[in-house]
Structure formats: structure tokens, C-alpha cells
XYZ file of C-alpha atoms in Angstrom:
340
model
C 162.026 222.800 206.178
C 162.996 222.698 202.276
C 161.343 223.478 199.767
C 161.673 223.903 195.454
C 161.311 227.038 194.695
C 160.800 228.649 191.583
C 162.582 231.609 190.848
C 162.698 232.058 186.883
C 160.856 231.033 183.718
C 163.073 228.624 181.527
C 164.996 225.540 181.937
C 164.740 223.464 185.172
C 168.531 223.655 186.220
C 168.324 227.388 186.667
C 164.564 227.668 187.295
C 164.291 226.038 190.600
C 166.324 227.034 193.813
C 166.455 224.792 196.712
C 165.604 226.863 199.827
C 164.664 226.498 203.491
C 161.319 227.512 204.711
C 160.222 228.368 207.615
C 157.582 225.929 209.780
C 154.014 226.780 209.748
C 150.643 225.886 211.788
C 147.506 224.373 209.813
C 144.323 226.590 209.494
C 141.376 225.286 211.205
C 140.637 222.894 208.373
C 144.411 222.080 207.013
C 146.359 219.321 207.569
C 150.596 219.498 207.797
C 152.185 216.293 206.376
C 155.879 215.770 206.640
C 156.723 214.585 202.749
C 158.415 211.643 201.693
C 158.122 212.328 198.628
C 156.478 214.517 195.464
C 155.420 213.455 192.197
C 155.487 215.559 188.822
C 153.020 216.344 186.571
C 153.186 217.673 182.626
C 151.598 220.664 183.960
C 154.787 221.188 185.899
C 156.310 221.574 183.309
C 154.077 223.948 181.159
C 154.385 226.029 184.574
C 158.660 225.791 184.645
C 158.488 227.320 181.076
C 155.906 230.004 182.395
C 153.110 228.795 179.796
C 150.789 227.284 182.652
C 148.080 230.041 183.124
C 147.125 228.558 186.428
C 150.525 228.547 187.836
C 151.023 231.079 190.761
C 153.367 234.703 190.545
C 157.068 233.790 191.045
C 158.772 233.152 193.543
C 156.489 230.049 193.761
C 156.528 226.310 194.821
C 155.074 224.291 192.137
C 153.651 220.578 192.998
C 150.030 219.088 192.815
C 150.790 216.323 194.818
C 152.579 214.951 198.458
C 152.562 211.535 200.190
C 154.159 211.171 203.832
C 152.770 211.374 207.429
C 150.634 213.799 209.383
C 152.292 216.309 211.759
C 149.672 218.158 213.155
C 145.931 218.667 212.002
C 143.659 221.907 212.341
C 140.836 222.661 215.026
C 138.462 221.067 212.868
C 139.999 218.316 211.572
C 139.034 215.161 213.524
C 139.165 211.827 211.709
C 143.431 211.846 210.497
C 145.772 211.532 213.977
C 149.805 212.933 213.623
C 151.606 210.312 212.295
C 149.212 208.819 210.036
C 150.633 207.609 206.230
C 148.387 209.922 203.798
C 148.467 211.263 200.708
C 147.031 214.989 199.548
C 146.497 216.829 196.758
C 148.243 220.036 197.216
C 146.997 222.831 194.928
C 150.628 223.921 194.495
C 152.868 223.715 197.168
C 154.063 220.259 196.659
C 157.574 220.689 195.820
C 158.132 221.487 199.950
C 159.054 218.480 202.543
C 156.240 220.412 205.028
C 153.425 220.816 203.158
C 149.986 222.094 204.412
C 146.536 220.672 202.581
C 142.778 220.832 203.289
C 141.616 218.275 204.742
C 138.960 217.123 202.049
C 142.357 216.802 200.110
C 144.035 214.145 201.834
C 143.326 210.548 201.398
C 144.296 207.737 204.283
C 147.193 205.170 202.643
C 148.305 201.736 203.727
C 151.451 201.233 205.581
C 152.923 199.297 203.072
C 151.590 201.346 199.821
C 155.022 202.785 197.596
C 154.688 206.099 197.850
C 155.345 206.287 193.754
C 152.060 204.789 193.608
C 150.488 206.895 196.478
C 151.573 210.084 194.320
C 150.066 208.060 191.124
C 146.691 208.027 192.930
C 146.730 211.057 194.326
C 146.510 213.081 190.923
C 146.840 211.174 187.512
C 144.161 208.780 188.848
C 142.169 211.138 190.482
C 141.671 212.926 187.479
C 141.053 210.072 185.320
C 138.368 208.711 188.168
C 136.287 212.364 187.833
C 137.194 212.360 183.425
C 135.998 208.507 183.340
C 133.256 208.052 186.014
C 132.334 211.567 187.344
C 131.581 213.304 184.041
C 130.501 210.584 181.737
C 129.756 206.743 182.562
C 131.950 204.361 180.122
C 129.524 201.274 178.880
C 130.364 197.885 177.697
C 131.431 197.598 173.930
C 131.933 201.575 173.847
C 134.892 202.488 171.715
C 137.159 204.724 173.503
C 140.592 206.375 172.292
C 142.828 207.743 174.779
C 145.847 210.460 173.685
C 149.199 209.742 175.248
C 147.888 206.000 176.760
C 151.300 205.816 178.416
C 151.204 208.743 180.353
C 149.673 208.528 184.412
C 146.321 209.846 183.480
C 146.355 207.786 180.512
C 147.209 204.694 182.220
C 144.762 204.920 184.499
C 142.063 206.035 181.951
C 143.316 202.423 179.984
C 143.150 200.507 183.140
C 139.557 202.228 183.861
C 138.240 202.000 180.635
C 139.078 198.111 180.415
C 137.524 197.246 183.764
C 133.710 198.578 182.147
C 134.426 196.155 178.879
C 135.677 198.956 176.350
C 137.445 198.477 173.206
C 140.610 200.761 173.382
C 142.533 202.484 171.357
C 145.828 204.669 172.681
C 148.449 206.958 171.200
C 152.061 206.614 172.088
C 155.259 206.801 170.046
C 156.700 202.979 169.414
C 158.819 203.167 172.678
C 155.652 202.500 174.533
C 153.542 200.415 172.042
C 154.618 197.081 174.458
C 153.645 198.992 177.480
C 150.018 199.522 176.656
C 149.530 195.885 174.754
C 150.306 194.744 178.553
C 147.682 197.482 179.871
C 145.031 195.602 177.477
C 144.706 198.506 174.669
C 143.296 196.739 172.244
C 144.707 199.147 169.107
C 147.869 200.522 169.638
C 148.255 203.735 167.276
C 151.537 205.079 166.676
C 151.049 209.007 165.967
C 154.373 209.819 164.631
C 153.939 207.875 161.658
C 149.784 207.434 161.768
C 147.329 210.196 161.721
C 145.215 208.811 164.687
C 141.914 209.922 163.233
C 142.284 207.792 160.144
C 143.409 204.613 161.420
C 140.913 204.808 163.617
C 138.515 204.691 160.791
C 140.484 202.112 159.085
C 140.123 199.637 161.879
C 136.285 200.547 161.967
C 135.676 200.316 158.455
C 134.638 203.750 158.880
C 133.419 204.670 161.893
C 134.476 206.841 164.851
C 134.366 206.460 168.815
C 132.566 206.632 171.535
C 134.433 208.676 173.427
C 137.678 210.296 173.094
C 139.920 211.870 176.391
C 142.110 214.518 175.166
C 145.513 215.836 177.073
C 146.889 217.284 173.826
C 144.429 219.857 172.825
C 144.981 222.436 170.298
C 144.024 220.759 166.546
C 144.356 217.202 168.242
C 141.379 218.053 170.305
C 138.993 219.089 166.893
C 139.708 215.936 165.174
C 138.902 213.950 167.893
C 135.899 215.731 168.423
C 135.161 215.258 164.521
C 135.676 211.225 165.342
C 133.063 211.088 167.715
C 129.976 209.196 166.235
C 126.185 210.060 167.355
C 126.120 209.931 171.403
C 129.619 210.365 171.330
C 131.860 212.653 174.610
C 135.063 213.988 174.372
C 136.423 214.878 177.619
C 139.023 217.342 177.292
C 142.231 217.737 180.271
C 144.970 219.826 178.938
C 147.010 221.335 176.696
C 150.525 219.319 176.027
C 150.641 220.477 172.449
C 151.959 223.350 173.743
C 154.677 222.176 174.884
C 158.193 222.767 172.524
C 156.278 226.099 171.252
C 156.774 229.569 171.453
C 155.367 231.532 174.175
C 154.597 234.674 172.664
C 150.713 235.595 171.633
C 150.433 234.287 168.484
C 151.294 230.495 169.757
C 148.946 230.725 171.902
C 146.196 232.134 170.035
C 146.557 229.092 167.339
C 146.263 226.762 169.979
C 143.380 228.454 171.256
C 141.671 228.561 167.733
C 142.770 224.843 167.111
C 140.463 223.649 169.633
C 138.012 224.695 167.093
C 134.461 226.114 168.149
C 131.299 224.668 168.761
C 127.845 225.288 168.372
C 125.363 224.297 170.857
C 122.666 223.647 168.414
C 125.251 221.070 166.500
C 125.915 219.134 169.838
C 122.709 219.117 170.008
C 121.388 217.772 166.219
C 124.593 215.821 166.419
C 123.989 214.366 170.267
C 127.461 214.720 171.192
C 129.005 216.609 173.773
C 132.424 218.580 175.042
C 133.476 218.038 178.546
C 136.482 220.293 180.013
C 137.921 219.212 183.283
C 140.430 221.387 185.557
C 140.919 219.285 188.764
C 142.454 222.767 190.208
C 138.546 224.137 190.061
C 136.694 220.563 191.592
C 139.388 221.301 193.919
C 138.444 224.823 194.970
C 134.858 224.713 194.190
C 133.940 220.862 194.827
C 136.283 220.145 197.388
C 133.742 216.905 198.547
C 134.010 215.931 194.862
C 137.490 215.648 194.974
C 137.609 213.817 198.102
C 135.302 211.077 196.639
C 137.223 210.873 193.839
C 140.763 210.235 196.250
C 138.690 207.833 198.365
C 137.357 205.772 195.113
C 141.453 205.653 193.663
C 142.541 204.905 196.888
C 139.929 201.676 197.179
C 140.167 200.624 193.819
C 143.760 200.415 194.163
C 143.628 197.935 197.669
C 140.639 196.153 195.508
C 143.162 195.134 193.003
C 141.768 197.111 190.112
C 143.926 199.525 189.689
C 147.760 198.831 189.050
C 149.925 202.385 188.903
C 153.106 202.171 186.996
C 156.301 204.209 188.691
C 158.207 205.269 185.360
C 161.275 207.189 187.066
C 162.036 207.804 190.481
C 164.362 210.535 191.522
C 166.256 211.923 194.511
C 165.480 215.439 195.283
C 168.495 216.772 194.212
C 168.223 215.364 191.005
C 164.500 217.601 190.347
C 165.653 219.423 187.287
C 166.638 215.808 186.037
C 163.195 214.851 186.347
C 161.821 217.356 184.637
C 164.036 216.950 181.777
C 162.864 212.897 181.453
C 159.288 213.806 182.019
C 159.592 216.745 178.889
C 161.587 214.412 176.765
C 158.052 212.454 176.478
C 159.765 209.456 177.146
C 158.740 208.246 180.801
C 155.692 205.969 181.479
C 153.358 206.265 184.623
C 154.360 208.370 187.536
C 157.223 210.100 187.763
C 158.315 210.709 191.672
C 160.592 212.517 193.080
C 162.127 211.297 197.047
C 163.209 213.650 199.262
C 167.476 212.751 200.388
């Protein structure tokens, strides 16, 4: 079975090597899927350029996420059946057409779901379902701004945040301004030539948000924080303002001090509040979390209110391709990636 391995820190055409693996046997609680097909992620990319702390040692197969059909299921595993249509999220590993993944990490999917939106569910919405529902709970009239709307996770924060009666405000360069006007953002902020904190204000005469997600981080992340009114949640999910920078310790020291730092006794006097998610730790330490939050995507999308957006789809042999459009910040939605 193949697999996308990778071998070196850098760029994708010489970081990845294409290599055969041999077959393995699920643990008592894993399930082996035969992949259709993979979808990437920005980490992915943070990890190719070796600036992803989670990312495993190399030689390594990157990959969050798989879609395809069961091919055998562990001792304990009693409710999937070998050729069943699932989807998993894979903890690394995903860049592999055999790919094994714990059973509270695989979601049933319909016969007839595209995979690209399968692979959509299976990460960028499950994070935005634990960010929007899990860790906060979204009210009617609440202004919300979400960084890089366009993006998977920031589609499906839009599409979220506009099913509980939010005004919306998103970030994305002009390229993608039509895009999220037909997602229903209601303010459509352009942050090459805007600062986002100050039109904001402008078209509040004033005033801040409600809540804020964050996938930038770094100095992005402190001014939204500093946007937030009374009551107001910032829910924090990466880091892609590191991206295009140096890797050395310096870089990453001023992202780490652009964050900024907060005192609990402001939050408090203040009433707002910080929330970091990793889906990598719900995943190892709240493993029936992250199963709920699968199940929920997976429903909401057969209930018709969720609507994943495929941006790119690749063939496998075109992976360092996709990389390149999903760095070039210019792809929408899900980017997937077929196995040929």
C-alpha cells in the first residue's frame, strides 16, 4: 500500500517521497479504511516547512484526515462492518491509501456523499463544530468576526455562525470577497488594504465584537482580543502568521510574544475570556468529544445546514501541487487530494 512520506523539511516537490508500505492489522479498538482520498490542511503545511511543533520526527506521513471504506475492524469494534463508506480523523497518517484510525474517530458517510466534502467534515468542520458550539454557545444578534472566512474552518464557522442569527464579519483578500457575500457574511473586510480592527469599529460606530475566532495568531490574535467588548470570547486555532517567516528562534519568539499576555484578574474585571483549541489534544484526551463533534458535522450536513465548498481537487501525484495552491492563500474550502 502507498503512502506520502515525508523525508525533508522544505519545499513540497522534494519533501515528500511516494513509497510503498507494508499492510497492517487494526489494534483492538482501530479501524483500517482503504482511502479514496485525503484532504490537506494549513497545518500541513506549517509541518512540510518543519515549523508545526506537533508534527511527528521524520520520516513521517503527514495527514489529519481519510474518507474511503472499511477493511477490517479491531476485536472491539462492533457497530462499522468491512466495506462500509466512512470517514476518520487520522491523527497523522493520512497521506497513506491504508490508513488505520480509532474507532471513536471515524464517522459513518452516505453512499452518495463526495468524498471532498466527507474530508471537509471530517476536520475543518469538526473543528469549527467544538470552536463554535463546544467551547462557547453563539446567540442571536452576537457580532462575530471570523479571520480567513474563506478558508474550510472559516467557512464552516460562517455557515455556523449564520444558522444561530449572527451578524458576521470575515477577512479575506478581494479574490474571495464574492465567495463569502454568497456564504451570508454580512461585512466583508479586506485586510490587505483595511486594518480589520478599525473597520470593525467604523461599521459599529465604535464598538467591538462578540466574539472573534482566530487562525492567524501572533499580533492578529491581541487585537482581536482588544476588539472584544464586555462578555466578549475569542477562540483561538492556530498560527498561519507564521507562515512565509523564518524558522529560526527569534521568529518564533515574536510570534509567541505577539499573542500578547493576559491577566486573569483583567478577564475577569473585563468579563471576557481566551479559548485555545488543538483538535490533536480532544483527540487524544476526549476521544468521545471528538466523536460527537464528527457525528453532529456529519448530521448537519444530511440536514441541509451545512454546505462544504471543494476549492481544488488533486490527483495524488500532483500532492506537492496542492500544497503549493493551498500556501499561495488562494484556494477556498477543502482542498482534496484523490488517490490515481
Amino acid at each position: 500500500m502507498e503512502a506520502f512520506v515525508l523525508v525533508r523539511h522544505g519545499e513540497p516537490e522534494s519533501a515528500f517521497e511516494r513509497r510503498d508500505q507494508s499492510r497492517k492489522s487494526p489494534g483492538p479498538h482501530e479501524v483500517g479504511i482503504e482511502a479514496e482520498a485525503f484532504g490537506l490542511n494549513y497545518a500541513d503545511v506549517m509541518a512540510c516547512y518543519g515549523k508545526y511543533m506537533d508534527a511527528p520526527p521524520l520520516p513521517s506521513t503527514l495527514g489529519y484526515e481519510t474518507a474511503g471504506r472499511v477493511t477490517a475492524v479491531g476485536a472491539e469494534v462492533t457497530d462499522l462492518k468491512v466495506g462500509q463508506r466512512v470517514a476518520a480523523f487520522t491523527r497523522f497518517g493520512g497521506y497513506a491509501r491504508e490508513v488505520m484510525a480509532v474507532r471513536d474517530a471515524v464517522v459513518p458517510i452516505p453512499e452518495d456523499m463526495p468524498v471532498g466534502e466527507a474530508l471537509a467534515l471530517t476536520v475543518q468542520y469538526c473543528t469549527a463544530w467544538y470552536c463554535a458550539e463546544e467551547s462557547l454557545n453563539l446567540l442571536p444578534g452576537d457580532h462575530v468576526l471570523v479571520q480567513a472566512a474563506a478558508g474550510g474552518v472559516g467557512t464552516a464557522l460562517v455557515q455556523m455562525a449564520k444558522q444561530k442569527g449572527c451578524v458576521v464579519y470575515g477577512t479575506a483578500s478581494p479574490g474571495k470577497h464574492d465567495y463569502l457575500r454568497s456564504l451570508g457574511v454580512d461585512h466583508v473586510i479586506d485586510y490587505r488594504k483595511e486594518e480589520f480592527d478599525a473597520r470593525v469599529r467604523q461599521i459599529r460606530d465604535g464598538k467591538g465584537v462578540d466574539v472573534v475566532f482566530d487562525s492567524l495568531g501572533g499580533k492578529a490574535f491581541k487585537r482581536g482580543f482588544k476588539l472584544l467588548e464586555p462578555g466578549g470570547k475569542i477562540v483561538g486555532f492556530g498560527s498561519a502568521s507564521r507562515s512565509g517567516k523564518p524558522n529560526h528562534i527569534f521568529a518564533k519568539l515574536g510570534t509567541l510574544f505577539g499573542f500578547g499576555f493576559y491577566s486573569s484578574a483583567f478577564l475577569l474585571m473585563q468579563s471576557r475570556a481566551v479559548i485555545g483549541v488543538n483538535m490533536l489534544r480532544i483527540a487524544d484526551h476526549k476521544p468521545k468529544v471528538l466523536r460527537h463533534c464528527l457525528e453532529q458535522c456529519v448530521a448537519g450536513a444530511g440536514a441541509g445546514h451545512f454546505r462544504p465548498t471543494v476549492g481544488a481537487t488533486f490527483p495524488a501525484s500532483e500532492l506537492a501541487k496542492a500544497h503549493r495552491h493551498l500556501s499561495g492563500r488562494k484556494s477556498i474550502g477543502k482542498i482534496v487530494v484523490e488517490w490515481d
